[in-house]
């Protein structure tokens, strides 16, 4: 079945540091890939998505590129802020199947 | 305007009670979902409805019964609550039952069973 693996957290960074959160997947067919963010006490919000190989999703300074050859969708940001502290979920979906979410990676950014 | 809303936001109850959580979306979406998030933030799909019809029912105790009176609403009723039911429950919706559409999440209902 489909699955998503994310790097385990928590990840703790200083403000303005570079962020990478690794995500790899296993899927049948051609999945769409997503990153969601969950701020404390809130629901999940879509951060970015990519629907085909080599697509790059970007939003709020975050980027991720759909790499079919390595089955990866790593999340990056060049300079994190305290306000980026949240839990980040990688997810995929394929036609007719439920979303599959990774376990989430908690990010803490210190001033 | 809230796209996906849930009520109540917090629910504290005793073991053995029956409770309901309501969800409404005003996005005109065809598909709605219920998820359970445990204390470690792990998300588990429970049910998926498309146009009021149940399409996915994961391995969930039959004490949990979803009901969709119309496309915009998906409620979750839980009978005989147990301690292990304590979690945050999220409702979500998406335009259609296809792969490239993202899901839109509600704010969650934190259920505490004592």
PDB file of C-alpha atoms in Angstrom:
ATOM      1  CA  UNK A   1       0.000   0.000   0.000  1.00  0.00           C
ATOM      2  CA  UNK A   2       0.907   3.663  -0.134  1.00  0.00           C
ATOM      3  CA  UNK A   3       3.111   5.067   2.621  1.00  0.00           C
ATOM      4  CA  UNK A   4       4.998   8.195   3.610  1.00  0.00           C
ATOM      5  CA  UNK A   5       8.136   8.384   5.704  1.00  0.00           C
ATOM      6  CA  UNK A   6       9.350  11.594   7.295  1.00  0.00           C
ATOM      7  CA  UNK A   7      12.415  12.404   9.321  1.00  0.00           C
ATOM      8  CA  UNK A   8      11.743  12.119  13.004  1.00  0.00           C
ATOM      9  CA  UNK A   9      11.650  15.231  15.073  1.00  0.00           C
ATOM     10  CA  UNK A  10      11.697  17.321  16.940  1.00  0.00           C
ATOM     11  CA  UNK A  11      13.848  19.630  14.877  1.00  0.00           C
ATOM     12  CA  UNK A  12      15.194  22.654  16.742  1.00  0.00           C
ATOM     13  CA  UNK A  13      16.782  25.514  14.826  1.00  0.00           C
ATOM     14  CA  UNK A  14      17.844  29.057  15.484  1.00  0.00           C
ATOM     15  CA  UNK A  15      16.102  31.872  13.665  1.00  0.00           C
ATOM     16  CA  UNK A  16      17.423  32.424  10.119  1.00  0.00           C
ATOM     17  CA  UNK A  17      18.817  28.878   9.890  1.00  0.00           C
ATOM     18  CA  UNK A  18      18.261  26.688   6.824  1.00  0.00           C
ATOM     19  CA  UNK A  19      15.550  24.060   7.120  1.00  0.00           C
ATOM     20  CA  UNK A  20      15.242  20.676   5.459  1.00  0.00           C
ATOM     21  CA  UNK A  21      12.615  18.117   6.414  1.00  0.00           C
ATOM     22  CA  UNK A  22      13.008  14.882   4.495  1.00  0.00           C
ATOM     23  CA  UNK A  23      10.039  13.026   3.052  1.00  0.00           C
ATOM     24  CA  UNK A  24      10.064   9.840   0.982  1.00  0.00           C
ATOM     25  CA  UNK A  25       7.107   7.879  -0.261  1.00  0.00           C
ATOM     26  CA  UNK A  26       5.962   4.556  -1.649  1.00  0.00           C
ATOM     27  CA  UNK A  27       2.964   4.597  -3.953  1.00  0.00           C
ATOM     28  CA  UNK A  28       1.297   2.746  -6.772  1.00  0.00           C
ATOM     29  CA  UNK A  29       0.452   4.848  -9.772  1.00  0.00           C
ATOM     30  CA  UNK A  30       1.238   8.544  -9.943  1.00  0.00           C
ATOM     31  CA  UNK A  31       0.648  10.266  -6.639  1.00  0.00           C
ATOM     32  CA  UNK A  32       0.114  13.920  -5.884  1.00  0.00           C
ATOM     33  CA  UNK A  33       2.319  15.143  -3.051  1.00  0.00           C
ATOM     34  CA  UNK A  34       1.565  17.666  -0.346  1.00  0.00           C
ATOM     35  CA  UNK A  35       3.050  19.417   2.646  1.00  0.00           C
ATOM     36  CA  UNK A  36       0.674  20.480   5.390  1.00  0.00           C
ATOM     37  CA  UNK A  37       1.461  22.611   8.441  1.00  0.00           C
ATOM     38  CA  UNK A  38      -0.276  22.468  11.807  1.00  0.00           C
ATOM     39  CA  UNK A  39       0.231  25.406  14.154  1.00  0.00           C
ATOM     40  CA  UNK A  40      -0.422  24.829  17.867  1.00  0.00           C
ATOM     41  CA  UNK A  41      -4.109  24.331  18.622  1.00  0.00           C
ATOM     42  CA  UNK A  42      -5.164  24.535  14.985  1.00  0.00           C
ATOM     43  CA  UNK A  43      -6.136  22.264  12.128  1.00  0.00           C
ATOM     44  CA  UNK A  44      -3.911  21.352   9.225  1.00  0.00           C
ATOM     45  CA  UNK A  45      -3.339  23.901   6.471  1.00  0.00           C
ATOM     46  CA  UNK A  46      -2.017  23.149   3.031  1.00  0.00           C
ATOM     47  CA  UNK A  47       1.468  24.617   2.682  1.00  0.00           C
ATOM     48  CA  UNK A  48       2.308  23.509  -0.866  1.00  0.00           C
ATOM     49  CA  UNK A  49       1.707  20.730  -3.351  1.00  0.00           C
ATOM     50  CA  UNK A  50       3.052  19.134  -6.536  1.00  0.00           C
ATOM     51  CA  UNK A  51       1.061  16.932  -8.852  1.00  0.00           C
ATOM     52  CA  UNK A  52       3.666  15.531 -11.244  1.00  0.00           C
ATOM     53  CA  UNK A  53       7.347  14.679 -11.424  1.00  0.00           C
ATOM     54  CA  UNK A  54       9.777  17.637 -11.346  1.00  0.00           C
ATOM     55  CA  UNK A  55       7.063  20.056 -10.227  1.00  0.00           C
ATOM     56  CA  UNK A  56       8.164  22.454  -7.528  1.00  0.00           C
ATOM     57  CA  UNK A  57       5.635  23.619  -4.973  1.00  0.00           C
ATOM     58  CA  UNK A  58       6.338  26.830  -3.103  1.00  0.00           C
ATOM     59  CA  UNK A  59       4.628  29.056  -0.551  1.00  0.00           C
ATOM     60  CA  UNK A  60       5.709  31.448   2.228  1.00  0.00           C
ATOM     61  CA  UNK A  61       9.377  30.825   1.440  1.00  0.00           C
ATOM     62  CA  UNK A  62       9.005  27.042   1.647  1.00  0.00           C
ATOM     63  CA  UNK A  63       9.796  24.851  -1.364  1.00  0.00           C
ATOM     64  CA  UNK A  64       9.616  21.172  -2.252  1.00  0.00           C
ATOM     65  CA  UNK A  65      10.371  19.399  -5.534  1.00  0.00           C
ATOM     66  CA  UNK A  66       8.641  16.186  -6.657  1.00  0.00           C
ATOM     67  CA  UNK A  67      11.490  13.761  -7.368  1.00  0.00           C
ATOM     68  CA  UNK A  68      10.160  10.606  -8.937  1.00  0.00           C
ATOM     69  CA  UNK A  69      13.575   8.981  -9.344  1.00  0.00           C
ATOM     70  CA  UNK A  70      14.247   9.164  -5.613  1.00  0.00           C
ATOM     71  CA  UNK A  71      10.562   9.055  -4.554  1.00  0.00           C
ATOM     72  CA  UNK A  72      11.134  12.127  -2.416  1.00  0.00           C
ATOM     73  CA  UNK A  73       9.489  15.460  -1.644  1.00  0.00           C
ATOM     74  CA  UNK A  74      11.804  17.217   0.799  1.00  0.00           C
ATOM     75  CA  UNK A  75      10.676  20.493   2.358  1.00  0.00           C
ATOM     76  CA  UNK A  76      13.166  23.375   2.465  1.00  0.00           C
ATOM     77  CA  UNK A  77      13.279  26.962   3.628  1.00  0.00           C
ATOM     78  CA  UNK A  78      16.282  29.212   3.427  1.00  0.00           C
ATOM     79  CA  UNK A  79      15.725  31.230   6.582  1.00  0.00           C
ATOM     80  CA  UNK A  80      13.253  30.091   9.243  1.00  0.00           C
ATOM     81  CA  UNK A  81      11.427  32.384  11.630  1.00  0.00           C
ATOM     82  CA  UNK A  82      10.052  31.805  15.106  1.00  0.00           C
ATOM     83  CA  UNK A  83       6.569  31.912  13.568  1.00  0.00           C
ATOM     84  CA  UNK A  84       7.413  28.789  11.506  1.00  0.00           C
ATOM     85  CA  UNK A  85       7.344  26.679  14.687  1.00  0.00           C
ATOM     86  CA  UNK A  86       4.720  24.031  13.975  1.00  0.00           C
ATOM     87  CA  UNK A  87       4.245  20.391  13.018  1.00  0.00           C
ATOM     88  CA  UNK A  88       4.813  19.628   9.333  1.00  0.00           C
ATOM     89  CA  UNK A  89       3.153  16.696   7.571  1.00  0.00           C
ATOM     90  CA  UNK A  90       4.104  15.203   4.235  1.00  0.00           C
ATOM     91  CA  UNK A  91       1.208  13.500   2.460  1.00  0.00           C
ATOM     92  CA  UNK A  92       0.293  11.812  -0.787  1.00  0.00           C
ATOM     93  CA  UNK A  93      -2.815  10.777  -2.608  1.00  0.00           C
ATOM     94  CA  UNK A  94      -3.519   8.588  -5.597  1.00  0.00           C
ATOM     95  CA  UNK A  95      -6.723   8.314  -7.551  1.00  0.00           C
ATOM     96  CA  UNK A  96      -9.474   6.583  -5.616  1.00  0.00           C
ATOM     97  CA  UNK A  97      -7.377   6.207  -2.494  1.00  0.00           C
ATOM     98  CA  UNK A  98      -7.323   8.004   0.803  1.00  0.00           C
ATOM     99  CA  UNK A  99      -4.708  10.568   1.624  1.00  0.00           C
ATOM    100  CA  UNK A 100      -1.744   9.025   3.396  1.00  0.00           C
ATOM    101  CA  UNK A 101      -0.031  11.286   5.908  1.00  0.00           C
ATOM    102  CA  UNK A 102       3.446  10.940   7.302  1.00  0.00           C
ATOM    103  CA  UNK A 103       3.890  10.909  11.093  1.00  0.00           C
ATOM    104  CA  UNK A 104       4.649  14.638  11.246  1.00  0.00           C
ATOM    105  CA  UNK A 105       7.834  16.515  12.151  1.00  0.00           C
ATOM    106  CA  UNK A 106       7.754  19.063  14.947  1.00  0.00           C
ATOM    107  CA  UNK A 107       9.843  22.160  14.242  1.00  0.00           C
ATOM    108  CA  UNK A 108      10.860  24.580  16.979  1.00  0.00           C
ATOM    109  CA  UNK A 109      12.602  27.803  15.988  1.00  0.00           C
ATOM    110  CA  UNK A 110      14.401  29.681  18.729  1.00  0.00           C
ATOM    111  CA  UNK A 111      14.952  33.451  18.650  1.00  0.00           C
TER     112      UNK A 111
ATOM    113  CA  UNK B   1     -16.089  32.972   6.582  1.00  0.00           C
ATOM    114  CA  UNK B   2     -15.025  29.623   7.986  1.00  0.00           C
ATOM    115  CA  UNK B   3     -14.589  27.044   5.225  1.00  0.00           C
ATOM    116  CA  UNK B   4     -14.771  23.904   7.382  1.00  0.00           C
ATOM    117  CA  UNK B   5     -16.254  24.272  10.843  1.00  0.00           C
ATOM    118  CA  UNK B   6     -16.648  21.793  13.670  1.00  0.00           C
ATOM    119  CA  UNK B   7     -18.601  21.881  16.908  1.00  0.00           C
ATOM    120  CA  UNK B   8     -17.816  21.607  19.690  1.00  0.00           C
ATOM    121  CA  UNK B   9     -14.163  22.610  19.874  1.00  0.00           C
ATOM    122  CA  UNK B  10     -13.716  20.870  23.232  1.00  0.00           C
ATOM    123  CA  UNK B  11     -15.656  17.917  24.605  1.00  0.00           C
ATOM    124  CA  UNK B  12     -15.066  16.416  28.053  1.00  0.00           C
ATOM    125  CA  UNK B  13     -17.171  13.438  29.017  1.00  0.00           C
ATOM    126  CA  UNK B  14     -17.172  10.261  31.050  1.00  0.00           C
ATOM    127  CA  UNK B  15     -16.647   6.711  29.942  1.00  0.00           C
ATOM    128  CA  UNK B  16     -19.779   5.018  28.683  1.00  0.00           C
ATOM    129  CA  UNK B  17     -21.451   8.204  27.453  1.00  0.00           C
ATOM    130  CA  UNK B  18     -22.603   8.865  23.882  1.00  0.00           C
ATOM    131  CA  UNK B  19     -21.519  12.046  22.109  1.00  0.00           C
ATOM    132  CA  UNK B  20     -21.676  13.666  18.686  1.00  0.00           C
ATOM    133  CA  UNK B  21     -19.384  15.995  16.767  1.00  0.00           C
ATOM    134  CA  UNK B  22     -20.738  18.083  13.930  1.00  0.00           C
ATOM    135  CA  UNK B  23     -18.973  19.248  10.800  1.00  0.00           C
ATOM    136  CA  UNK B  24     -20.044  21.647   8.087  1.00  0.00           C
ATOM    137  CA  UNK B  25     -18.260  22.890   4.980  1.00  0.00           C
ATOM    138  CA  UNK B  26     -19.332  25.861   2.863  1.00  0.00           C
ATOM    139  CA  UNK B  27     -16.932  25.187  -0.013  1.00  0.00           C
ATOM    140  CA  UNK B  28     -19.349  23.237  -2.165  1.00  0.00           C
ATOM    141  CA  UNK B  29     -17.112  20.160  -1.971  1.00  0.00           C
ATOM    142  CA  UNK B  30     -18.354  16.664  -2.779  1.00  0.00           C
ATOM    143  CA  UNK B  31     -16.106  14.696  -0.426  1.00  0.00           C
ATOM    144  CA  UNK B  32     -15.758  14.854   3.354  1.00  0.00           C
ATOM    145  CA  UNK B  33     -13.603  12.977   5.845  1.00  0.00           C
ATOM    146  CA  UNK B  34     -13.088  12.259   9.518  1.00  0.00           C
ATOM    147  CA  UNK B  35      -9.594  11.859  10.959  1.00  0.00           C
ATOM    148  CA  UNK B  36      -8.359  10.995  14.421  1.00  0.00           C
ATOM    149  CA  UNK B  37      -5.114  12.552  15.689  1.00  0.00           C
ATOM    150  CA  UNK B  38      -3.497  10.951  18.701  1.00  0.00           C
ATOM    151  CA  UNK B  39      -1.287  12.568  21.306  1.00  0.00           C
ATOM    152  CA  UNK B  40       1.805  12.005  19.138  1.00  0.00           C
ATOM    153  CA  UNK B  41       0.171  13.927  16.294  1.00  0.00           C
ATOM    154  CA  UNK B  42      -0.292  10.812  14.175  1.00  0.00           C
ATOM    155  CA  UNK B  43      -3.254  11.216  11.790  1.00  0.00           C
ATOM    156  CA  UNK B  44      -5.519   8.284  11.000  1.00  0.00           C
ATOM    157  CA  UNK B  45      -8.309   8.365   8.442  1.00  0.00           C
ATOM    158  CA  UNK B  46     -11.582   7.049   9.814  1.00  0.00           C
ATOM    159  CA  UNK B  47     -14.239   7.641   7.181  1.00  0.00           C
ATOM    160  CA  UNK B  48     -14.657   9.191   3.741  1.00  0.00           C
ATOM    161  CA  UNK B  49     -17.950  10.269   2.220  1.00  0.00           C
ATOM    162  CA  UNK B  50     -18.570  11.294  -1.365  1.00  0.00           C
ATOM    163  CA  UNK B  51     -21.883  12.932  -2.214  1.00  0.00           C
ATOM    164  CA  UNK B  52     -23.372  11.666   1.049  1.00  0.00           C
ATOM    165  CA  UNK B  53     -22.304   8.085   0.342  1.00  0.00           C
ATOM    166  CA  UNK B  54     -19.764   6.227   2.462  1.00  0.00           C
ATOM    167  CA  UNK B  55     -16.783   5.288   0.296  1.00  0.00           C
ATOM    168  CA  UNK B  56     -14.056   4.456   2.788  1.00  0.00           C
ATOM    169  CA  UNK B  57     -14.498   2.953   6.216  1.00  0.00           C
ATOM    170  CA  UNK B  58     -11.189   2.153   7.807  1.00  0.00           C
ATOM    171  CA  UNK B  59     -10.870  -0.270  10.675  1.00  0.00           C
ATOM    172  CA  UNK B  60     -12.835   1.720  13.210  1.00  0.00           C
ATOM    173  CA  UNK B  61     -14.923   0.259  16.045  1.00  0.00           C
ATOM    174  CA  UNK B  62     -18.591   0.180  15.180  1.00  0.00           C
ATOM    175  CA  UNK B  63     -19.203   2.431  18.178  1.00  0.00           C
ATOM    176  CA  UNK B  64     -18.297   5.195  15.706  1.00  0.00           C
ATOM    177  CA  UNK B  65     -21.064   6.010  13.258  1.00  0.00           C
ATOM    178  CA  UNK B  66     -20.831   8.786  10.701  1.00  0.00           C
ATOM    179  CA  UNK B  67     -23.867  10.373   9.159  1.00  0.00           C
ATOM    180  CA  UNK B  68     -24.086  12.733   6.198  1.00  0.00           C
ATOM    181  CA  UNK B  69     -27.511  14.395   5.939  1.00  0.00           C
ATOM    182  CA  UNK B  70     -26.344  16.384   2.899  1.00  0.00           C
ATOM    183  CA  UNK B  71     -23.157  17.143   0.986  1.00  0.00           C
ATOM    184  CA  UNK B  72     -22.237  20.016   3.289  1.00  0.00           C
ATOM    185  CA  UNK B  73     -22.476  18.121   6.578  1.00  0.00           C
ATOM    186  CA  UNK B  74     -20.762  15.086   8.037  1.00  0.00           C
ATOM    187  CA  UNK B  75     -21.423  14.280  11.667  1.00  0.00           C
ATOM    188  CA  UNK B  76     -19.714  11.718  13.874  1.00  0.00           C
ATOM    189  CA  UNK B  77     -21.572   9.927  16.633  1.00  0.00           C
ATOM    190  CA  UNK B  78     -19.674   7.890  19.206  1.00  0.00           C
ATOM    191  CA  UNK B  79     -21.395   5.378  21.494  1.00  0.00           C
ATOM    192  CA  UNK B  80     -20.103   3.992  24.782  1.00  0.00           C
ATOM    193  CA  UNK B  81     -17.044   6.210  24.918  1.00  0.00           C
ATOM    194  CA  UNK B  82     -13.782   4.664  26.097  1.00  0.00           C
ATOM    195  CA  UNK B  83     -10.593   6.199  27.486  1.00  0.00           C
ATOM    196  CA  UNK B  84      -8.768   5.332  24.251  1.00  0.00           C
ATOM    197  CA  UNK B  85     -11.160   7.529  22.286  1.00  0.00           C
ATOM    198  CA  UNK B  86      -9.488  10.609  23.767  1.00  0.00           C
ATOM    199  CA  UNK B  87      -7.910  12.422  20.831  1.00  0.00           C
ATOM    200  CA  UNK B  88      -8.399  15.362  18.489  1.00  0.00           C
ATOM    201  CA  UNK B  89     -10.900  14.645  15.721  1.00  0.00           C
ATOM    202  CA  UNK B  90     -10.614  16.557  12.457  1.00  0.00           C
ATOM    203  CA  UNK B  91     -13.155  16.938   9.742  1.00  0.00           C
ATOM    204  CA  UNK B  92     -11.894  17.700   6.222  1.00  0.00           C
ATOM    205  CA  UNK B  93     -13.305  18.174   2.750  1.00  0.00           C
ATOM    206  CA  UNK B  94     -12.060  18.132  -0.838  1.00  0.00           C
ATOM    207  CA  UNK B  95     -13.673  19.075  -4.153  1.00  0.00           C
ATOM    208  CA  UNK B  96     -13.818  15.576  -5.592  1.00  0.00           C
ATOM    209  CA  UNK B  97     -12.634  12.045  -4.995  1.00  0.00           C
ATOM    210  CA  UNK B  98      -9.541  12.432  -7.180  1.00  0.00           C
ATOM    211  CA  UNK B  99      -5.882  12.650  -6.405  1.00  0.00           C
ATOM    212  CA  UNK B 100      -4.698  16.162  -7.189  1.00  0.00           C
ATOM    213  CA  UNK B 101      -7.065  18.037  -4.919  1.00  0.00           C
ATOM    214  CA  UNK B 102      -5.932  19.023  -1.486  1.00  0.00           C
ATOM    215  CA  UNK B 103      -8.024  18.542   1.600  1.00  0.00           C
ATOM    216  CA  UNK B 104      -9.296  21.431   3.706  1.00  0.00           C
ATOM    217  CA  UNK B 105      -9.333  20.818   7.435  1.00  0.00           C
ATOM    218  CA  UNK B 106     -11.533  22.057  10.228  1.00  0.00           C
ATOM    219  CA  UNK B 107     -10.069  23.372  13.495  1.00  0.00           C
ATOM    220  CA  UNK B 108     -10.517  20.075  15.306  1.00  0.00           C
ATOM    221  CA  UNK B 109     -12.515  18.817  18.292  1.00  0.00           C
ATOM    222  CA  UNK B 110     -10.502  17.800  21.324  1.00  0.00           C
ATOM    223  CA  UNK B 111     -12.305  14.905  22.996  1.00  0.00           C
ATOM    224  CA  UNK B 112     -11.303  13.955  26.521  1.00  0.00           C
ATOM    225  CA  UNK B 113     -12.838  10.852  28.074  1.00  0.00           C
ATOM    226  CA  UNK B 114     -12.441  10.522  31.847  1.00  0.00           C
TER     227      UNK B 114
END
